[in-house]
CSV table of N, CA, C and O in Angstrom, one decimal:
chain,number,residue,atom,x,y,z
E,1342,MET,N,0.8,-18.3,-0.3
E,1342,MET,CA,0.4,-17.5,1.2
E,1342,MET,C,-0.7,-16.4,0.6
E,1342,MET,O,-0.7,-15.8,-0.4
E,1343,SER,N,-1.8,-16.3,1.4
E,1343,SER,CA,-3.0,-15.6,1.3
E,1343,SER,C,-2.6,-14.1,1.9
E,1343,SER,O,-1.8,-13.9,2.3
E,1344,LEU,N,-3.5,-13.3,1.4
E,1344,LEU,CA,-3.6,-12.1,1.9
E,1344,LEU,C,-3.5,-11.7,3.3
E,1344,LEU,O,-2.7,-10.9,4.1
E,1345,PHE,N,-4.4,-12.4,4.2
E,1345,PHE,CA,-4.7,-12.6,5.4
E,1345,PHE,C,-3.2,-12.8,5.9
E,1345,PHE,O,-2.6,-12.0,6.8
E,1346,ASP,N,-2.6,-14.0,5.6
E,1346,ASP,CA,-1.2,-14.3,5.9
E,1346,ASP,C,-0.3,-13.4,6.0
E,1346,ASP,O,0.5,-13.1,6.8
E,1347,ASN,N,-0.1,-12.7,4.7
E,1347,ASN,CA,0.9,-11.9,4.5
E,1347,ASN,C,0.7,-10.4,5.2
E,1347,ASN,O,1.5,-9.8,6.0
E,1348,VAL,N,-0.6,-10.2,5.5
E,1348,VAL,CA,-0.9,-8.9,6.3
E,1348,VAL,C,-0.6,-9.1,7.7
E,1348,VAL,O,-0.1,-8.3,8.3
E,1349,MET,N,-1.0,-10.3,8.2
E,1349,MET,CA,-0.9,-10.8,9.5
E,1349,MET,C,0.9,-10.8,9.8
E,1349,MET,O,1.4,-10.3,10.7
E,1350,GLY,N,1.8,-11.3,8.7
E,1350,GLY,CA,3.2,-11.3,8.8
E,1350,GLY,C,3.6,-10.0,8.9
E,1350,GLY,O,4.6,-9.6,9.7
E,1351,MET,N,3.0,-8.8,8.2
E,1351,MET,CA,3.6,-7.4,8.5
E,1351,MET,C,2.9,-7.1,9.7
E,1351,MET,O,3.9,-6.2,10.5
E,1352,VAL,N,2.0,-7.5,10.2
E,1352,VAL,CA,1.6,-6.8,11.5
E,1352,VAL,C,2.6,-7.5,12.6
E,1352,VAL,O,3.3,-6.7,13.4
E,1353,GLY,N,3.3,-8.8,12.3
E,1353,GLY,CA,4.1,-9.3,13.3
E,1353,GLY,C,5.2,-8.7,13.2
E,1353,GLY,O,6.2,-8.8,14.2
E,1354,LYS,N,5.5,-8.2,11.9
E,1354,LYS,CA,6.7,-7.7,12.1
E,1354,LYS,C,6.9,-5.8,12.3
E,1354,LYS,O,7.5,-5.2,12.1
E,1355,ASN,N,5.6,-5.4,13.0
E,1355,ASN,CA,5.2,-4.1,13.2
E,1355,ASN,C,5.4,-3.3,12.0
E,1355,ASN,O,5.5,-2.3,12.2
E,1356,LEU,N,5.4,-3.6,10.7
E,1356,LEU,CA,4.9,-2.7,9.7
E,1356,LEU,C,3.8,-2.2,9.5
E,1356,LEU,O,3.9,-1.3,8.9
E,1357,LEU,N,2.7,-2.9,9.8
E,1357,LEU,CA,1.5,-2.4,9.7
E,1357,LEU,C,0.7,-3.0,11.1
E,1357,LEU,O,0.7,-3.8,11.3
E,1358,LYS,N,0.3,-2.0,11.8
E,1358,LYS,CA,-0.6,-2.2,12.8
E,1358,LYS,C,-2.1,-2.5,12.6
E,1358,LYS,O,-2.4,-1.9,11.4
E,1359,PRO,N,-2.8,-3.6,13.0
E,1359,PRO,CA,-4.1,-3.7,12.7
E,1359,PRO,C,-4.8,-2.5,12.5
E,1359,PRO,O,-5.9,-2.3,11.5
E,1360,GLU,N,-4.8,-1.6,13.4
E,1360,GLU,CA,-5.7,-0.4,13.3
E,1360,GLU,C,-5.3,0.6,12.2
E,1360,GLU,O,-6.2,1.5,11.8
E,1361,ASN,N,-4.1,0.4,11.8
E,1361,ASN,CA,-3.6,1.1,10.6
E,1361,ASN,C,-3.9,0.8,9.0
E,1361,ASN,O,-3.7,1.4,8.2
E,1362,ILE,N,-4.2,-0.6,9.0
E,1362,ILE,CA,-4.3,-1.2,8.0
E,1362,ILE,C,-5.7,-0.5,6.8
E,1362,ILE,O,-5.4,-0.2,5.9
E,1363,LYS,N,-6.7,-0.1,7.5
E,1363,LYS,CA,-7.8,0.6,7.2
E,1363,LYS,C,-7.4,1.9,6.5
E,1363,LYS,O,-7.7,2.6,5.6
E,1364,SER,N,-6.6,2.9,7.5
E,1364,SER,CA,-6.1,4.2,7.0
E,1364,SER,C,-5.1,4.2,6.1
E,1364,SER,O,-5.1,5.0,5.0
E,1365,VAL,N,-4.3,3.2,6.1
E,1365,VAL,CA,-3.2,2.9,4.8
E,1365,VAL,C,-4.0,2.8,3.6
E,1365,VAL,O,-3.9,3.4,2.2
E,1366,LEU,N,-5.2,1.7,3.5
E,1366,LEU,CA,-5.8,1.5,2.3
E,1366,LEU,C,-6.6,2.6,1.9
E,1366,LEU,O,-6.7,2.7,0.7
E,1367,ALA,N,-7.4,3.5,2.8
E,1367,ALA,CA,-8.0,4.6,2.4
E,1367,ALA,C,-7.4,5.7,1.9
E,1367,ALA,O,-7.7,6.6,0.9
E,1368,TRP,N,-6.0,5.8,2.5
E,1368,TRP,CA,-5.1,7.0,2.1
E,1368,TRP,C,-4.5,6.5,0.5
E,1368,TRP,O,-4.7,7.4,-0.3
E,1369,LEU,N,-4.5,5.2,0.3
E,1369,LEU,CA,-3.9,4.9,-0.9
E,1369,LEU,C,-5.1,5.2,-2.0
E,1369,LEU,O,-5.0,5.4,-3.2
E,1370,GLU,N,-6.4,5.0,-1.5
E,1370,GLU,CA,-7.6,5.3,-2.1
E,1370,GLU,C,-7.7,6.7,-2.4
E,1370,GLU,O,-8.2,7.2,-3.8
E,1371,GLN,N,-7.5,7.6,-1.6
E,1371,GLN,CA,-7.6,9.0,-1.8
E,1371,GLN,C,-6.8,9.3,-2.8
E,1371,GLN,O,-6.8,10.4,-3.2
E,1372,GLN,N,-5.3,8.6,-3.1
E,1372,GLN,CA,-4.7,9.1,-3.8
E,1372,GLN,C,-5.0,8.8,-5.4
E,1372,GLN,O,-4.2,9.2,-6.3
E,1373,GLY,N,-6.0,7.9,-5.4
E,1373,GLY,CA,-6.7,7.3,-6.8
E,1373,GLY,C,-6.7,6.3,-7.2
E,1373,GLY,O,-6.7,5.8,-8.2
E,1374,GLY,N,-6.2,5.3,-6.2
E,1374,GLY,CA,-6.3,4.1,-6.4
E,1374,GLY,C,-5.1,3.4,-6.9
E,1374,GLY,O,-4.1,4.3,-7.4
E,1375,ILE,N,-5.1,2.3,-7.6
E,1375,ILE,CA,-4.0,1.7,-8.4
E,1375,ILE,C,-3.9,2.4,-9.7
E,1375,ILE,O,-2.6,2.6,-9.9
E,1376,SER,N,-4.6,2.7,-10.4
E,1376,SER,CA,-4.6,3.5,-11.6
E,1376,SER,C,-3.6,4.8,-11.5
E,1376,SER,O,-2.6,5.1,-12.2
E,1377,ALA,N,-4.2,5.4,-10.1
E,1377,ALA,CA,-3.4,6.8,-10.1
E,1377,ALA,C,-1.8,6.4,-9.7
E,1377,ALA,O,-1.0,7.1,-9.8
E,1378,LEU,N,-1.7,5.3,-8.9
E,1378,LEU,CA,-0.2,4.9,-8.3
E,1378,LEU,C,0.4,4.6,-9.6
E,1378,LEU,O,1.7,5.0,-9.8
E,1379,VAL,N,0.0,4.0,-10.7
E,1379,VAL,CA,0.6,3.6,-11.9
E,1379,VAL,C,1.1,5.0,-12.5
E,1379,VAL,O,2.4,5.2,-13.0
E,1380,THR,N,0.3,6.0,-12.7
E,1380,THR,CA,0.5,7.2,-13.0
E,1380,THR,C,1.6,8.0,-12.4
E,1380,THR,O,2.8,8.6,-12.8
E,1381,LYS,N,1.6,7.9,-11.0
E,1381,LYS,CA,2.2,8.6,-10.2
E,1381,LYS,C,3.9,7.9,-10.0
E,1381,LYS,O,4.9,8.7,-10.3
E,1382,PHE,N,3.8,6.7,-10.3
E,1382,PHE,CA,5.0,6.0,-10.2
E,1382,PHE,C,5.7,6.2,-11.6
E,1382,PHE,O,7.0,6.7,-11.7
E,1383,SER,N,5.0,6.2,-12.6
E,1383,SER,CA,5.7,6.6,-14.0
E,1383,SER,C,6.3,8.0,-14.4
E,1383,SER,O,7.3,8.2,-14.6
E,1384,GLN,N,5.4,9.2,-13.6
E,1384,GLN,CA,5.7,10.3,-13.6
E,1384,GLN,C,6.9,10.4,-12.9
E,1384,GLN,O,7.7,11.5,-13.2
E,1385,ALA,N,7.5,9.7,-11.7
E,1385,ALA,CA,8.4,10.1,-10.7
E,1385,ALA,C,9.7,9.0,-11.5
E,1385,ALA,O,10.7,8.8,-10.7
E,1386,GLY,N,9.3,8.2,-12.8
E,1386,GLY,CA,10.4,7.6,-13.2
E,1386,GLY,C,10.7,6.1,-12.4
E,1386,GLY,O,11.5,5.6,-12.8
E,1387,LEU,N,9.5,5.9,-12.1
E,1387,LEU,CA,9.7,4.5,-11.1
E,1387,LEU,C,8.4,3.5,-11.5
E,1387,LEU,O,8.1,2.8,-11.1
E,1388,GLY,N,8.1,3.8,-13.0
E,1388,GLY,CA,7.1,2.8,-13.5
E,1388,GLY,C,7.3,1.3,-13.6
E,1388,GLY,O,6.6,0.5,-13.0
E,1389,ASP,N,8.6,1.2,-13.6
E,1389,ASP,CA,8.9,-0.1,-13.7
E,1389,ASP,C,8.8,-1.0,-12.2
E,1389,ASP,O,8.9,-2.1,-12.2
E,1390,VAL,N,9.1,-0.3,-11.3
E,1390,VAL,CA,9.1,-0.6,-10.0
E,1390,VAL,C,7.6,-1.1,-9.7
E,1390,VAL,O,7.2,-2.2,-9.2
E,1391,LEU,N,6.7,-0.1,-9.8
E,1391,LEU,CA,5.4,-0.6,-9.7
E,1391,LEU,C,4.7,-1.7,-10.5
E,1391,LEU,O,4.1,-2.7,-10.0
E,1392,SER,N,5.3,-1.6,-11.7
E,1392,SER,CA,5.0,-2.7,-12.6
E,1392,SER,C,5.3,-4.2,-12.1
E,1392,SER,O,4.7,-5.1,-12.1
E,1393,SER,N,6.2,-4.2,-11.3
E,1393,SER,CA,6.8,-5.4,-10.8
E,1393,SER,C,5.8,-6.1,-9.7
E,1393,SER,O,5.8,-7.1,-9.4
E,1394,TRP,N,5.2,-5.0,-8.7
E,1394,TRP,CA,4.1,-5.4,-7.7
E,1394,TRP,C,3.0,-5.9,-8.5
E,1394,TRP,O,2.2,-6.4,-7.9
E,1395,LEU,N,2.6,-5.5,-9.7
E,1395,LEU,CA,1.5,-6.0,-10.5
E,1395,LEU,C,1.9,-7.2,-11.0
E,1395,LEU,O,0.7,-8.0,-11.2
E,1396,GLY,N,2.9,-7.6,-11.4
E,1396,GLY,CA,3.0,-8.8,-12.2
E,1396,GLY,C,3.7,-9.8,-11.3
E,1396,GLY,O,3.2,-9.7,-9.7
E,1397,LYS,N,3.8,-11.0,-11.7
E,1397,LYS,CA,4.2,-12.0,-10.9
E,1397,LYS,C,5.6,-12.4,-10.6
E,1397,LYS,O,5.9,-13.3,-9.8
E,1398,GLU,N,6.5,-11.6,-11.1
E,1398,GLU,CA,7.8,-11.6,-10.9
E,1398,GLU,C,7.8,-11.0,-9.2
E,1398,GLU,O,7.1,-10.3,-8.8
E,1399,SER,N,9.2,-11.1,-9.0
E,1399,SER,CA,9.4,-10.6,-7.6
E,1399,SER,C,9.2,-9.2,-7.3
E,1399,SER,O,9.5,-8.3,-8.2
E,1400,ASN,N,8.6,-8.8,-6.3
E,1400,ASN,CA,8.7,-7.0,-6.1
E,1400,ASN,C,9.7,-6.4,-6.0
E,1400,ASN,O,10.7,-6.9,-5.2
E,1401,ALA,N,10.0,-5.3,-6.8
E,1401,ALA,CA,11.1,-4.4,-6.7
E,1401,ALA,C,11.0,-3.7,-5.3
E,1401,ALA,O,9.8,-3.3,-5.1
E,1402,ALA,N,12.2,-3.4,-4.5
E,1402,ALA,CA,12.1,-2.7,-3.5
E,1402,ALA,C,11.7,-1.0,-3.8
E,1402,ALA,O,12.2,-0.7,-5.0
E,1403,ILE,N,11.6,-0.5,-2.9
E,1403,ILE,CA,11.7,1.0,-3.0
E,1403,ILE,C,11.8,1.8,-1.6
E,1403,ILE,O,11.8,1.1,-0.5
E,1404,ASN,N,12.4,2.8,-1.7
E,1404,ASN,CA,13.3,3.3,-0.3
E,1404,ASN,C,12.6,4.5,0.0
E,1404,ASN,O,11.6,5.0,-0.8
E,1405,GLU,N,12.6,5.1,1.2
E,1405,GLU,CA,12.1,6.3,1.6
E,1405,GLU,C,12.2,7.6,0.5
E,1405,GLU,O,11.1,8.1,0.7
E,1406,ASP,N,13.2,7.7,0.2
E,1406,ASP,CA,13.5,8.8,-0.9
E,1406,ASP,C,12.5,8.6,-2.1
E,1406,ASP,O,12.0,9.7,-2.5
E,1407,GLN,N,12.3,7.5,-2.7
E,1407,GLN,CA,11.6,7.1,-3.7
E,1407,GLN,C,10.2,7.4,-3.2
E,1407,GLN,O,9.2,8.1,-4.1
E,1408,VAL,N,9.6,7.1,-2.2
E,1408,VAL,CA,8.4,7.2,-1.7
E,1408,VAL,C,7.9,8.6,-1.6
E,1408,VAL,O,7.0,9.0,-2.1
E,1409,GLN,N,8.9,9.5,-1.0
E,1409,GLN,CA,8.6,11.0,-1.0
E,1409,GLN,C,8.6,11.7,-2.3
E,1409,GLN,O,7.7,12.3,-2.5
E,1410,GLN,N,9.5,10.8,-3.2
E,1410,GLN,CA,9.4,11.6,-4.4
E,1410,GLN,C,8.0,11.3,-5.2
E,1410,GLN,O,7.6,12.2,-5.9
E,1411,VAL,N,7.5,10.1,-5.1
E,1411,VAL,CA,6.4,9.7,-5.8
E,1411,VAL,C,5.0,10.5,-5.3
E,1411,VAL,O,4.5,11.2,-5.9
E,1412,PHE,N,4.9,10.5,-3.8
E,1412,PHE,CA,3.8,11.1,-3.1
E,1412,PHE,C,3.9,12.5,-2.5
E,1412,PHE,O,2.9,13.3,-2.4
E,1413,GLY,N,5.3,13.0,-2.3
E,1413,GLY,CA,5.4,14.5,-1.9
E,1413,GLY,C,5.1,14.4,-0.2
E,1413,GLY,O,4.4,13.6,0.1
E,1414,LEU,N,6.0,15.4,0.4
E,1414,LEU,CA,5.8,15.4,1.7
E,1414,LEU,C,4.4,15.7,2.3
E,1414,LEU,O,4.0,15.2,3.2
E,1415,GLU,N,3.7,16.6,1.6
E,1415,GLU,CA,2.4,16.9,2.3
E,1415,GLU,C,1.4,15.5,2.3
E,1415,GLU,O,0.8,15.4,3.4
E,1416,GLU,N,1.5,14.8,1.1
E,1416,GLU,CA,0.7,13.5,1.1
E,1416,GLU,C,1.2,12.9,2.7
E,1416,GLU,O,0.1,11.9,2.7
E,1417,LEU,N,2.2,12.7,2.5
E,1417,LEU,CA,2.9,11.8,3.6
E,1417,LEU,C,2.8,12.2,4.8
E,1417,LEU,O,2.1,11.6,5.9
E,1418,LYS,N,2.5,13.6,5.1
E,1418,LYS,CA,2.0,14.2,6.4
E,1418,LYS,C,0.7,13.8,6.6
E,1418,LYS,O,0.0,13.6,7.8
E,1419,LYS,N,-0.3,13.6,5.5
E,1419,LYS,CA,-1.6,13.3,5.9
E,1419,LYS,C,-1.8,11.9,6.0
E,1419,LYS,O,-2.7,11.6,7.2
E,1420,LEU,N,-1.0,11.0,5.5
E,1420,LEU,CA,-1.1,9.7,6.1
E,1420,LEU,C,-0.6,9.6,7.5
E,1420,LEU,O,-1.0,8.9,8.5
E,1421,ALA,N,0.3,10.4,7.8
E,1421,ALA,CA,0.7,10.3,9.2
E,1421,ALA,C,-0.2,10.6,10.1
E,1421,ALA,O,-0.3,10.2,11.1
E,1422,ALA,N,-0.9,12.0,9.9
E,1422,ALA,CA,-1.8,12.4,10.7
E,1422,ALA,C,-2.9,11.2,10.7
E,1422,ALA,O,-3.4,11.1,12.0
E,1423,GLU,N,-3.4,10.6,9.9
E,1423,GLU,CA,-4.3,9.7,9.8
E,1423,GLU,C,-4.1,8.5,10.6
E,1423,GLU,O,-4.8,7.9,11.2
E,1424,THR,N,-2.8,7.9,10.8
E,1424,THR,CA,-2.4,6.8,11.6
E,1424,THR,C,-1.8,6.9,12.7
E,1424,THR,O,-1.5,6.2,13.6
E,1425,GLY,N,-1.3,8.4,13.2
E,1425,GLY,CA,-0.7,8.9,14.5
E,1425,GLY,C,0.4,8.5,14.7
E,1425,GLY,O,1.3,8.2,15.5
E,1426,ILE,N,1.3,8.8,13.4
E,1426,ILE,CA,2.7,8.4,13.6
E,1426,ILE,C,3.6,9.7,12.8
E,1426,ILE,O,2.6,10.3,12.3
E,1427,THR,N,4.8,9.7,12.5
E,1427,THR,CA,5.6,10.6,12.3
E,1427,THR,C,5.4,10.5,10.6
E,1427,THR,O,5.5,9.5,10.2
E,1428,PRO,N,5.7,11.7,9.9
E,1428,PRO,CA,6.0,11.7,8.6
E,1428,PRO,C,7.0,10.7,8.0
E,1428,PRO,O,7.0,10.0,6.9
E,1429,ALA,N,8.2,10.6,8.9
E,1429,ALA,CA,9.1,9.8,8.6
E,1429,ALA,C,8.8,8.2,8.6
E,1429,ALA,O,9.1,7.5,8.0
E,1430,MET,N,8.2,8.0,9.7
E,1430,MET,CA,7.6,6.7,10.0
E,1430,MET,C,6.8,6.3,8.9
E,1430,MET,O,6.6,5.1,8.5
E,1431,ALA,N,5.8,7.4,8.6
E,1431,ALA,CA,4.8,7.1,7.4
E,1431,ALA,C,5.4,6.6,6.2
E,1431,ALA,O,5.3,5.6,5.4
E,1432,THR,N,6.6,7.3,6.0
E,1432,THR,CA,7.4,6.9,4.6
E,1432,THR,C,7.9,5.9,4.7
E,1432,THR,O,8.1,5.1,3.6
E,1433,THR,N,8.6,5.2,5.9
E,1433,THR,CA,9.2,4.1,6.1
E,1433,THR,C,8.0,3.1,5.9
E,1433,THR,O,8.4,1.8,5.5
E,1434,LEU,N,7.1,3.0,6.7
E,1434,LEU,CA,5.7,2.1,6.5
E,1434,LEU,C,5.6,1.9,4.9
E,1434,LEU,O,5.4,0.8,4.8
E,1435,LEU,N,5.5,2.8,4.2
E,1435,LEU,CA,5.0,2.8,3.0
E,1435,LEU,C,5.9,2.0,2.1
E,1435,LEU,O,5.9,1.2,1.0
E,1436,ALA,N,7.4,2.5,2.4
E,1436,ALA,CA,8.4,1.9,1.8
E,1436,ALA,C,8.7,0.2,1.8
E,1436,ALA,O,8.7,-0.5,1.0
E,1437,GLN,N,8.2,-0.3,3.1
E,1437,GLN,CA,8.3,-1.2,3.5
E,1437,GLN,C,6.9,-2.2,3.2
E,1437,GLN,O,7.3,-3.5,2.9
E,1438,SER,N,6.0,-1.8,3.0
E,1438,SER,CA,4.6,-2.5,2.9
E,1438,SER,C,3.9,-2.0,1.6
E,1438,SER,O,3.2,-3.1,1.2
E,1439,LEU,N,4.1,-1.0,1.0
E,1439,LEU,CA,3.6,-0.7,-0.3
E,1439,LEU,C,3.5,-1.8,-1.2
E,1439,LEU,O,2.5,-2.3,-1.9
E,1440,PRO,N,4.9,-2.4,-1.6
E,1440,PRO,CA,5.0,-3.3,-2.5
E,1440,PRO,C,4.2,-4.6,-2.3
E,1440,PRO,O,3.5,-5.2,-3.3
E,1441,GLN,N,3.9,-5.0,-0.9
E,1441,GLN,CA,3.0,-6.1,-0.6
E,1441,GLN,C,1.7,-5.8,-0.6
E,1441,GLN,O,1.0,-6.8,-1.1
E,1442,ILE,N,1.4,-4.8,-0.4
E,1442,ILE,CA,-0.1,-4.2,-0.4
E,1442,ILE,C,-0.7,-4.2,-1.9
E,1442,ILE,O,-1.5,-4.9,-2.0
E,1443,VAL,N,0.1,-3.6,-2.8
E,1443,VAL,CA,-0.2,-3.4,-4.1
E,1443,VAL,C,-0.2,-5.0,-4.6
E,1443,VAL,O,-1.2,-5.4,-5.3
E,1444,ASP,N,0.8,-5.7,-4.3
E,1444,ASP,CA,1.0,-7.3,-5.0
E,1444,ASP,C,-0.3,-8.0,-4.2
E,1444,ASP,O,-0.9,-8.7,-5.4
E,1445,LEU,N,-0.6,-7.9,-3.4
E,1445,LEU,CA,-1.6,-8.5,-2.6
E,1445,LEU,C,-2.8,-8.2,-3.0
E,1445,LEU,O,-3.8,-9.1,-3.4
E,1446,LEU,N,-3.4,-7.0,-3.5
E,1446,LEU,CA,-4.4,-6.4,-3.9
E,1446,LEU,C,-4.5,-6.5,-5.3
E,1446,LEU,O,-5.8,-6.2,-5.6
E,1447,THR,N,-3.9,-6.8,-6.0
E,1447,THR,CA,-3.8,-6.8,-7.7
E,1447,THR,C,-3.6,-8.3,-8.1
E,1447,THR,O,-2.4,-8.5,-8.7
E,1448,PRO,N,-4.5,-9.5,-7.8
E,1448,PRO,CA,-3.6,-11.0,-8.0
E,1448,PRO,C,-3.7,-10.9,-9.3
E,1448,PRO,O,-4.8,-10.3,-10.3
E,1449,ASP,N,-2.5,-11.5,-10.1
E,1449,ASP,CA,-2.7,-11.5,-11.8
E,1449,ASP,C,-2.5,-10.2,-12.3
E,1449,ASP,O,-2.7,-9.8,-13.5
E,1450,GLY,N,-2.4,-9.1,-11.5
E,1450,GLY,CA,-2.4,-7.9,-11.9
E,1450,GLY,C,-3.7,-7.2,-12.3
E,1450,GLY,O,-3.7,-6.1,-13.0
E,1451,GLU,N,-4.7,-7.6,-11.8
E,1451,GLU,CA,-6.1,-7.2,-11.9
E,1451,GLU,C,-6.2,-6.1,-10.7
E,1451,GLU,O,-6.0,-6.8,-9.4
E,1452,THR,N,-6.9,-5.1,-10.8
E,1452,THR,CA,-7.1,-4.2,-10.1
E,1452,THR,C,-8.4,-4.6,-9.1
E,1452,THR,O,-9.3,-5.2,-9.7
E,1453,PRO,N,-8.7,-4.0,-8.0
E,1453,PRO,CA,-9.9,-4.2,-7.4
E,1453,PRO,C,-10.9,-3.5,-8.2
E,1453,PRO,O,-10.8,-2.7,-8.8
E,1454,HIS,N,-12.1,-4.2,-8.0
E,1454,HIS,CA,-13.3,-3.8,-8.7
E,1454,HIS,C,-13.6,-2.3,-8.1
E,1454,HIS,O,-13.6,-1.9,-7.1
E,1455,ASP,N,-13.7,-1.6,-9.3
E,1455,ASP,CA,-14.2,-0.1,-9.0
E,1455,ASP,C,-12.9,0.7,-8.3
E,1455,ASP,O,-13.1,1.7,-7.6
E,1456,ASN,N,-12.0,-0.1,-8.4
E,1456,ASN,CA,-10.8,0.7,-7.6
E,1456,ASN,C,-10.8,1.1,-6.2
E,1456,ASN,O,-10.1,1.9,-5.9
E,1457,ASP,N,-11.6,0.1,-5.7
E,1457,ASP,CA,-12.0,0.4,-4.0
E,1457,ASP,C,-11.2,-0.3,-3.3
E,1457,ASP,O,-11.0,-1.4,-2.9
E,1458,LEU,N,-9.9,0.3,-3.1
E,1458,LEU,CA,-8.6,-0.4,-2.1
E,1458,LEU,C,-9.1,-0.9,-0.7
E,1458,LEU,O,-8.9,-2.0,-0.1
E,1459,VAL,N,-10.1,0.1,0.1
E,1459,VAL,CA,-10.6,-0.3,1.3
E,1459,VAL,C,-11.5,-1.3,1.2
E,1459,VAL,O,-11.2,-2.4,2.1
E,1460,SER,N,-12.5,-1.5,0.4
E,1460,SER,CA,-13.5,-2.5,0.5
E,1460,SER,C,-12.6,-3.7,0.1
E,1460,SER,O,-13.0,-4.8,0.7
E,1461,ALA,N,-11.9,-3.6,-0.9
E,1461,ALA,CA,-11.0,-4.8,-1.6
E,1461,ALA,C,-10.5,-5.6,-0.4
E,1461,ALA,O,-10.2,-6.6,-0.3
E,1462,GLY,N,-9.5,-4.7,0.3
E,1462,GLY,CA,-8.8,-5.1,1.4
E,1462,GLY,C,-9.3,-5.8,2.4
E,1462,GLY,O,-8.9,-6.8,3.0
E,1463,LEU,N,-10.3,-4.9,3.0
E,1463,LEU,CA,-11.3,-5.5,3.9
E,1463,LEU,C,-11.9,-6.6,3.7
E,1463,LEU,O,-12.3,-7.3,4.6
E,1464,ASN,N,-12.6,-6.7,2.5
E,1464,ASN,CA,-13.4,-7.9,2.2
E,1464,ASN,C,-12.4,-9.3,2.2
E,1464,ASN,O,-12.8,-10.1,2.8
E,1465,LEU,N,-11.2,-9.1,1.8
E,1465,LEU,CA,-10.3,-10.2,1.7
E,1465,LEU,C,-9.9,-10.7,3.1
E,1465,LEU,O,-10.0,-11.6,3.8
E,1466,LEU,N,-9.6,-9.5,4.2
E,1466,LEU,CA,-9.6,-9.8,5.6
E,1466,LEU,C,-10.9,-10.4,6.2
E,1466,LEU,O,-10.6,-11.4,7.0
E,1467,LYS,N,-11.8,-10.0,5.9
E,1467,LYS,CA,-13.2,-10.4,6.4
E,1467,LYS,C,-13.3,-12.0,6.0
E,1467,LYS,O,-13.9,-12.7,7.1
E,1468,GLY,N,-13.0,-12.3,4.7
E,1468,GLY,CA,-13.2,-13.9,4.5
E,1468,GLY,C,-12.2,-14.3,5.0
E,1468,GLY,O,-12.7,-15.5,5.4
E,1469,LYS,N,-11.0,-14.0,5.5
E,1469,LYS,CA,-10.4,-14.8,6.1
E,1469,LYS,C,-10.7,-14.9,7.8
E,1469,LYS,O,-10.5,-16.0,8.3
E,1470,LEU,N,-10.9,-13.9,8.5
E,1470,LEU,CA,-11.5,-13.7,9.5
E,1470,LEU,C,-12.6,-14.5,9.9
E,1470,LEU,O,-12.9,-15.2,10.9
E,1471,LEU,N,-13.8,-14.6,8.8
E,1471,LEU,CA,-15.1,-14.8,9.1
E,1471,LEU,C,-15.3,-16.3,8.3
E,1471,LEU,O,-16.0,-17.0,8.8
E,1472,GLY,N,-14.5,-16.6,7.4
E,1472,GLY,CA,-14.5,-17.8,6.8
E,1472,GLY,C,-14.1,-18.7,7.1
E,1472,GLY,O,-13.9,-19.8,7.6
């Protein structure tokens, strides 16, 4: 299944609204991109969880408490403000969608060029929408 199909599947399940995709990707980029996520997850004792998203095995699940442990409430409040949802909803959104987003943006474990998640995500979507 392609990135577009997976993202549209998430949209259909109300996990990500189309207008929030760019905000989530931008927020992840503000966190420092994939390499910073690896560090944050490792520091929180969840490095194996993130590694599963980068590899070819099944994506390990993450719960809302773990999301808050990795990012902290203040960062989740920033995402909530950017997307117009509550911090609790932002935490749930990340718990449900972050494994798929990271997995889809890192085919074969390779990070997007220049660690630019917004461009990588939007370019993949544009290719599916316009191609």
